[in-house]
Amino acid sequence: MKSSSLKNQKGLSLIELMIAVALGIFITGGIIQLFTSSKQTYRIQENISRLQENGRFAISFLTRDIRMADYWGCLATNTSIVNNLIPGSGFDEFTKAVGGTNNDGVNGSDSITVRGALSSGIYVTDVPANVSADIKVTANSKLNAEDIVLVSDCELGNIFQITNISTSNSGGLSRDNIVHNTGGTSSPGNASKDLQKKYGPDAQVYKISYITYSIQTDPNSNQPSLYRSIDGAGAQALIEGIENMQIKYGVDTDGDFTPNFYTDAPAAAADPAGEALNVALMEKVVSVRLFLVTTTLDDKLTINAVPYTLVGDDSTITTTTPTDGKIRRVFTSTIALRNRLP
């Protein structure tokens, strides 16, 4: 009788195969879950970083321009300035050094406009022959025809538009000759070429501007953005992800250079007397308080909506719960108007 021997088993049984497949699916699922979680964490961190960066940049741009409002060179106030420009431009409202409009943009955002001499002065080199003659300044002044400028000697000042500028050489010295004729080839032009006085070497020429900040939707990215317009030109997108801007103006009523209260920008009055009161109120503004709502550019970062609190019109505090999955942060800054402080 032949003896039989058991042969070594080869391969896997069906049960073992099923167990291996189940373990593989479990491990693969875990890896996918870990990858998905890590990717979502990365998206959140990246978006929050950009949100914070956008908020800081927005505050920086606004602070730089707002704190320089009402700067007229060495003149303490604008009361001794004569405006030679033809009425109808933003420059003929230079007395309104700071102002704004409520609900002037996306999501009920406010806008703000600041005016002043926003550049360093360029020195006058010669006493002109008469009050309508060219003004000679140091060469390479970087001034151009159509620029709006202020000439001042710390006692008086004139605002006018440069109608032409050229360079001359006399006595071995180069000078830029600033012409300020009546009219001009571009708006607004000069109503008069005569200045208050013959400004000499104790005077400087400053390029002046007015700048408006607002919140609009960028058509390229479809994102709410901080926009800036310079001298009435078309507004340009500056920083994306700025969803709302609320602005309060600190009014000093007792002359101690400290705000007694903060208020919204006054609405335009229907009568001249009411508008004069509004202008007088804004002339007492010594600080500006900003509230910026910044938002992530990506959606679906959170499962549940993240609410945020914002000070709105009439200083009411409102908590808003969005309907999307974006993350928002509120940036607050109070900016002193340097040129209205001692």
Short mmCIF file of C-alpha atoms in Angstrom, two decimals:
data_model
loop_
_atom_site.label_atom_id
_atom_site.label_comp_id
_atom_site.label_asym_id
_atom_site.label_seq_id
_atom_site.Cartn_x
_atom_site.Cartn_y
_atom_site.Cartn_z
CA MET A 1 0.00 0.00 0.00
CA LYS A 2 1.38 3.30 -1.07
CA SER A 3 1.74 5.99 1.56
CA SER A 4 0.36 9.42 0.70
CA SER A 5 1.95 12.69 1.71
CA LEU A 6 0.28 16.05 2.09
CA LYS A 7 1.39 18.52 -0.46
CA ASN A 8 2.37 22.05 0.64
CA GLN A 9 -0.48 24.47 0.21
CA LYS A 10 0.03 27.10 -2.50
CA GLY A 11 -1.77 30.48 -3.05
CA LEU A 12 -4.47 32.13 -0.88
CA SER A 13 -7.81 30.97 0.14
CA LEU A 14 -10.88 33.06 -0.67
CA ILE A 15 -11.26 34.10 2.95
CA GLU A 16 -7.68 35.32 3.16
CA LEU A 17 -8.08 37.24 -0.07
CA MET A 18 -11.21 38.96 1.20
CA ILE A 19 -9.48 39.93 4.45
CA ALA A 20 -6.50 41.36 2.52
CA VAL A 21 -8.79 43.37 0.24
CA ALA A 22 -10.73 44.72 3.23
CA LEU A 23 -7.52 45.76 5.00
CA GLY A 24 -6.26 47.42 1.81
CA ILE A 25 -9.48 49.37 1.40
CA PHE A 26 -9.36 50.45 5.05
CA ILE A 27 -5.75 51.64 4.82
CA THR A 28 -6.34 53.40 1.47
CA GLY A 29 -9.38 55.12 2.88
CA GLY A 30 -7.36 56.30 5.85
CA ILE A 31 -4.66 57.68 3.59
CA ILE A 32 -7.24 59.49 1.43
CA GLN A 33 -8.90 60.90 4.52
CA LEU A 34 -5.53 62.09 5.84
CA PHE A 35 -4.68 63.68 2.49
CA THR A 36 -8.07 65.39 2.24
CA SER A 37 -7.80 66.69 5.79
CA SER A 38 -4.25 67.96 5.23
CA LYS A 39 -5.28 69.66 1.98
CA GLN A 40 -8.23 71.37 3.65
CA THR A 41 -6.02 72.51 6.53
CA TYR A 42 -3.54 73.90 4.02
CA ARG A 43 -6.34 75.75 2.15
CA ILE A 44 -7.61 77.29 5.38
CA GLN A 45 -4.14 78.38 6.52
CA GLU A 46 -3.24 79.79 3.10
CA ASN A 47 -6.50 81.73 2.84
CA ILE A 48 -6.22 83.12 6.36
CA SER A 49 -2.64 84.21 5.65
CA ARG A 50 -3.73 86.04 2.51
CA LEU A 51 -6.71 87.52 4.37
CA GLN A 52 -4.43 88.93 7.09
CA GLU A 53 -1.94 90.19 4.54
CA ASN A 54 -4.66 91.93 2.52
CA GLY A 55 -6.06 93.52 5.68
CA ARG A 56 -2.65 94.85 6.73
CA PHE A 57 -1.93 96.23 3.25
CA ALA A 58 -5.35 97.92 3.08
CA ILE A 59 -4.86 99.58 6.47
CA SER A 60 -1.36 100.66 5.43
CA PHE A 61 -2.52 102.33 2.19
CA LEU A 62 -5.43 104.08 3.87
CA THR A 63 -3.35 105.24 6.85
CA ARG A 64 -0.60 106.73 4.69
CA ASP A 65 -2.98 108.94 2.71
CA ILE A 66 -5.50 109.80 5.44
CA ARG A 67 -2.89 111.01 7.92
CA MET A 68 -1.56 113.46 5.27
CA ALA A 69 -4.96 115.07 4.64
CA ASP A 70 -5.08 118.86 4.99
CA TYR A 71 -1.33 119.23 4.41
CA TRP A 72 -0.56 122.51 2.65
CA GLY A 73 3.19 122.69 2.95
CA CYS A 74 4.34 125.15 5.59
CA LEU A 75 0.91 126.80 5.81
CA ALA A 76 -0.87 125.87 9.01
CA THR A 77 -4.33 126.18 7.40
CA ASN A 78 -5.79 126.63 3.93
CA THR A 79 -7.50 129.94 4.77
CA SER A 80 -4.76 132.01 3.12
CA ILE A 81 -4.80 129.99 -0.11
CA VAL A 82 -6.42 131.40 -3.25
CA ASN A 83 -7.66 128.87 -5.76
CA ASN A 84 -6.98 129.95 -9.37
CA LEU A 85 -8.68 126.89 -10.89
CA ILE A 86 -11.89 127.07 -12.87
CA PRO A 87 -14.72 125.83 -10.59
CA GLY A 88 -16.15 122.37 -11.16
CA SER A 89 -13.26 120.04 -10.31
CA GLY A 90 -12.42 118.17 -7.15
CA PHE A 91 -9.54 120.57 -6.66
CA ASP A 92 -11.83 123.55 -6.17
CA GLU A 93 -13.12 121.85 -3.00
CA PHE A 94 -9.70 121.83 -1.37
CA THR A 95 -11.23 123.28 1.81
CA LYS A 96 -12.93 119.90 2.24
CA ALA A 97 -9.65 118.24 3.15
CA VAL A 98 -11.38 115.10 4.44
CA GLY A 99 -14.87 113.85 3.68
CA GLY A 100 -16.80 110.81 2.67
CA THR A 101 -20.08 109.21 1.72
CA ASN A 102 -22.08 106.54 3.52
CA ASN A 103 -23.31 103.46 1.66
CA ASP A 104 -21.26 104.32 -1.39
CA GLY A 105 -20.08 100.84 -2.35
CA VAL A 106 -20.51 97.08 -2.10
CA ASN A 107 -22.36 95.76 0.98
CA GLY A 108 -23.25 99.25 2.17
CA SER A 109 -19.59 100.26 2.39
CA ASP A 110 -18.49 103.86 2.90
CA SER A 111 -16.03 105.86 0.82
CA ILE A 112 -13.54 108.51 1.89
CA THR A 113 -11.81 111.36 0.04
CA VAL A 114 -8.74 113.21 1.28
CA ARG A 115 -7.14 116.32 -0.20
CA GLY A 116 -3.85 118.06 0.29
CA ALA A 117 -0.29 118.53 -0.86
CA LEU A 118 0.86 114.95 -1.05
CA SER A 119 4.45 115.53 -2.17
CA SER A 120 7.62 117.26 -1.02
CA GLY A 121 8.11 120.90 -1.95
CA ILE A 122 10.28 122.12 -4.83
CA TYR A 123 12.07 125.41 -4.19
CA VAL A 124 11.46 128.59 -6.19
CA THR A 125 14.79 130.01 -7.38
CA ASP A 126 13.99 133.55 -8.62
CA VAL A 127 11.61 136.40 -7.94
CA PRO A 128 9.34 136.77 -11.01
CA ALA A 129 8.86 140.10 -12.75
CA ASN A 130 5.15 140.26 -11.87
CA VAL A 131 2.36 138.13 -10.37
CA SER A 132 1.48 136.57 -13.73
CA ALA A 133 5.04 135.68 -14.81
CA ASP A 134 6.48 132.17 -14.98
CA ILE A 135 7.66 130.59 -11.74
CA LYS A 136 11.23 129.34 -11.87
CA VAL A 137 12.09 126.31 -9.73
CA THR A 138 15.05 123.98 -9.38
CA ALA A 139 15.69 121.83 -12.45
CA ASN A 140 14.54 118.20 -12.71
CA SER A 141 11.50 119.06 -10.61
CA LYS A 142 9.55 116.15 -12.15
CA LEU A 143 6.58 118.46 -12.56
CA ASN A 144 4.61 118.18 -15.78
CA ALA A 145 2.13 120.20 -17.78
CA GLU A 146 -1.45 119.72 -16.47
CA ASP A 147 -0.25 119.01 -12.90
CA ILE A 148 -2.23 120.76 -10.18
CA VAL A 149 0.16 122.51 -7.79
CA LEU A 150 0.31 124.80 -4.79
CA VAL A 151 2.89 127.58 -4.50
CA SER A 152 3.38 128.88 -0.97
CA ASP A 153 5.80 130.94 1.09
CA CYS A 154 4.28 130.04 4.50
CA GLU A 155 2.22 133.25 4.47
CA LEU A 156 0.13 133.05 1.31
CA GLY A 157 -0.54 130.39 -1.30
CA ASN A 158 -2.08 129.81 -4.73
CA ILE A 159 -3.42 126.66 -6.34
CA PHE A 160 -3.20 126.50 -10.14
CA GLN A 161 -2.70 124.14 -13.06
CA ILE A 162 0.59 124.08 -14.94
CA THR A 163 -0.19 124.93 -18.56
CA ASN A 164 3.38 124.45 -19.79
CA ILE A 165 6.81 123.72 -18.37
CA SER A 166 10.23 124.11 -19.93
CA THR A 167 13.88 124.15 -18.88
CA SER A 168 16.16 127.16 -19.23
CA ASN A 169 19.78 127.90 -18.38
CA SER A 170 20.97 131.18 -16.93
CA GLY A 171 24.26 131.90 -15.27
CA GLY A 172 25.25 128.28 -15.56
CA LEU A 173 22.21 127.14 -13.57
CA SER A 174 19.32 125.16 -15.02
CA ARG A 175 15.77 125.96 -13.98
CA ASP A 176 12.31 124.65 -14.76
CA ASN A 177 9.94 127.40 -15.90
CA ILE A 178 6.35 126.85 -14.74
CA VAL A 179 3.72 128.59 -16.89
CA HIS A 180 0.23 129.14 -15.41
CA ASN A 181 -1.76 130.81 -18.17
CA THR A 182 -5.50 131.35 -18.09
CA GLY A 183 -7.49 128.41 -19.43
CA GLY A 184 -5.45 125.42 -20.51
CA THR A 185 -5.68 122.42 -22.80
CA SER A 186 -7.07 120.11 -20.12
CA SER A 187 -9.56 120.29 -17.27
CA PRO A 188 -9.95 122.12 -14.99
CA GLY A 189 -7.75 124.97 -16.30
CA ASN A 190 -7.03 128.31 -14.65
CA ALA A 191 -9.62 131.01 -14.17
CA SER A 192 -6.80 133.53 -13.67
CA LYS A 193 -3.04 133.58 -14.14
CA ASP A 194 -2.46 136.28 -11.53
CA LEU A 195 -1.14 135.03 -8.20
CA GLN A 196 -1.49 136.74 -4.81
CA LYS A 197 2.12 137.90 -4.84
CA LYS A 198 5.48 137.46 -6.51
CA TYR A 199 6.70 134.26 -4.89
CA GLY A 200 10.48 134.25 -4.44
CA PRO A 201 13.17 131.87 -3.15
CA ASP A 202 11.42 131.59 0.22
CA ALA A 203 8.53 129.76 -1.51
CA GLN A 204 8.01 126.15 -2.55
CA VAL A 205 5.83 124.40 -5.11
CA TYR A 206 3.89 121.30 -4.06
CA LYS A 207 1.99 118.88 -6.24
CA ILE A 208 -1.47 118.40 -4.74
CA SER A 209 -3.96 115.60 -5.15
CA TYR A 210 -7.26 114.28 -3.95
CA ILE A 211 -7.67 110.57 -3.40
CA THR A 212 -10.86 108.55 -2.99
CA TYR A 213 -11.04 105.05 -1.49
CA SER A 214 -14.10 102.84 -1.92
CA ILE A 215 -15.18 99.19 -2.03
CA GLN A 216 -16.20 97.79 -5.41
CA THR A 217 -16.42 94.41 -7.09
CA ASP A 218 -13.46 93.60 -9.32
CA PRO A 219 -14.96 92.38 -12.63
CA ASN A 220 -11.86 90.29 -13.36
CA SER A 221 -11.91 88.22 -10.18
CA ASN A 222 -15.50 88.90 -9.07
CA GLN A 223 -14.08 89.64 -5.63
CA PRO A 224 -14.92 92.66 -3.44
CA SER A 225 -11.84 94.88 -3.46
CA LEU A 226 -10.45 98.13 -2.14
CA TYR A 227 -10.41 100.67 -4.98
CA ARG A 228 -8.48 103.93 -5.21
CA SER A 229 -9.09 106.89 -7.50
CA ILE A 230 -6.51 109.67 -7.84
CA ASP A 231 -7.52 113.17 -8.99
CA GLY A 232 -10.90 111.99 -10.25
CA ALA A 233 -9.46 109.39 -12.65
CA GLY A 234 -11.05 105.97 -13.03
CA ALA A 235 -10.87 103.92 -9.84
CA GLN A 236 -8.34 101.09 -9.86
CA ALA A 237 -8.52 97.84 -7.87
CA LEU A 238 -5.88 97.98 -5.15
CA ILE A 239 -6.40 94.99 -2.83
CA GLU A 240 -8.86 92.14 -3.28
CA GLY A 241 -10.81 90.46 -0.51
CA ILE A 242 -11.86 93.73 1.21
CA GLU A 243 -15.59 93.17 1.59
CA ASN A 244 -16.77 96.13 3.65
CA MET A 245 -15.43 99.46 4.91
CA GLN A 246 -17.16 101.51 7.60
CA ILE A 247 -15.70 104.91 8.48
CA LYS A 248 -16.26 107.07 11.55
CA TYR A 249 -14.98 110.64 11.91
CA GLY A 250 -13.68 111.89 15.26
CA VAL A 251 -14.96 115.43 15.82
CA ASP A 252 -13.23 117.81 18.23
CA THR A 253 -15.83 120.30 19.51
CA ASP A 254 -13.87 121.99 22.30
CA GLY A 255 -10.49 122.60 20.63
CA ASP A 256 -8.40 120.23 22.75
CA PHE A 257 -7.40 118.16 19.68
CA THR A 258 -9.18 115.09 21.09
CA PRO A 259 -12.37 113.70 19.51
CA ASN A 260 -15.49 114.37 21.58
CA PHE A 261 -17.49 111.90 19.52
CA TYR A 262 -17.32 109.80 16.37
CA THR A 263 -19.91 110.17 13.64
CA ASP A 264 -20.74 109.06 10.12
CA ALA A 265 -20.05 111.37 7.19
CA PRO A 266 -22.92 113.88 6.94
CA ALA A 267 -25.28 113.49 4.02
CA ALA A 268 -25.32 116.21 1.37
CA ALA A 269 -27.65 119.01 2.41
CA ALA A 270 -30.30 120.39 0.10
CA ASP A 271 -29.66 123.99 1.09
CA PRO A 272 -26.38 125.98 1.17
CA ALA A 273 -26.72 126.75 4.88
CA GLY A 274 -27.03 123.06 5.75
CA GLU A 275 -24.10 122.17 3.54
CA ALA A 276 -22.02 124.88 5.20
CA LEU A 277 -22.75 123.25 8.56
CA ASN A 278 -21.62 119.90 7.19
CA VAL A 279 -18.37 121.41 5.93
CA ALA A 280 -17.82 123.10 9.29
CA LEU A 281 -18.35 119.78 11.07
CA MET A 282 -15.80 117.99 8.89
CA GLU A 283 -13.34 120.84 9.47
CA LYS A 284 -13.33 119.78 13.14
CA VAL A 285 -12.41 116.17 12.37
CA VAL A 286 -9.08 115.27 13.98
CA SER A 287 -9.10 111.49 13.50
CA VAL A 288 -10.64 108.80 11.33
CA ARG A 289 -11.63 105.33 12.57
CA LEU A 290 -11.69 102.51 10.04
CA PHE A 291 -13.48 99.18 10.21
CA LEU A 292 -12.51 96.81 7.38
CA VAL A 293 -14.11 93.41 6.80
CA THR A 294 -11.67 91.17 4.96
CA THR A 295 -12.73 87.85 3.50
CA THR A 296 -10.98 84.77 2.17
CA LEU A 297 -11.02 84.44 -1.59
CA ASP A 298 -11.97 80.73 -1.49
CA ASP A 299 -15.35 79.44 -0.39
CA LYS A 300 -16.29 76.21 1.44
CA LEU A 301 -13.52 76.53 4.01
CA THR A 302 -15.86 75.90 6.94
CA ILE A 303 -18.82 73.60 7.44
CA ASN A 304 -20.76 76.14 9.50
CA ALA A 305 -20.89 79.86 8.71
CA VAL A 306 -18.54 82.01 10.82
CA PRO A 307 -20.27 85.19 12.13
CA TYR A 308 -18.49 88.53 12.54
CA THR A 309 -19.29 91.78 14.35
CA LEU A 310 -19.06 95.21 12.72
CA VAL A 311 -19.88 98.77 13.74
CA GLY A 312 -22.31 100.11 11.16
CA ASP A 313 -24.22 103.36 10.59
CA ASP A 314 -25.07 105.39 13.71
CA SER A 315 -22.39 103.37 15.55
CA THR A 316 -24.71 100.38 15.91
CA ILE A 317 -22.94 97.08 16.51
CA THR A 318 -24.21 94.37 14.22
CA THR A 319 -23.35 90.69 14.17
CA THR A 320 -23.67 89.17 10.72
CA THR A 321 -23.83 85.45 9.94
CA PRO A 322 -22.86 84.84 6.30
CA THR A 323 -24.50 82.24 4.11
CA ASP A 324 -21.25 80.90 2.66
CA GLY A 325 -18.23 78.99 3.92
CA LYS A 326 -15.74 81.85 3.80
CA ILE A 327 -13.75 83.13 6.77
CA ARG A 328 -13.83 86.83 7.65
CA ARG A 329 -11.88 89.09 9.96
CA VAL A 330 -12.53 92.71 11.02
CA PHE A 331 -9.55 95.08 11.05
CA THR A 332 -9.85 98.30 13.06
CA SER A 333 -7.54 101.32 13.03
CA THR A 334 -7.79 104.90 14.31
CA ILE A 335 -5.78 107.41 12.29
CA ALA A 336 -4.89 110.88 13.55
CA LEU A 337 -4.89 113.73 11.06
CA ARG A 338 -1.38 115.04 11.70
CA ASN A 339 -1.98 118.41 10.12
CA ARG A 340 -4.88 119.20 12.46
CA LEU A 341 -2.93 118.40 15.61
CA PRO A 342 -0.44 120.64 17.45
#
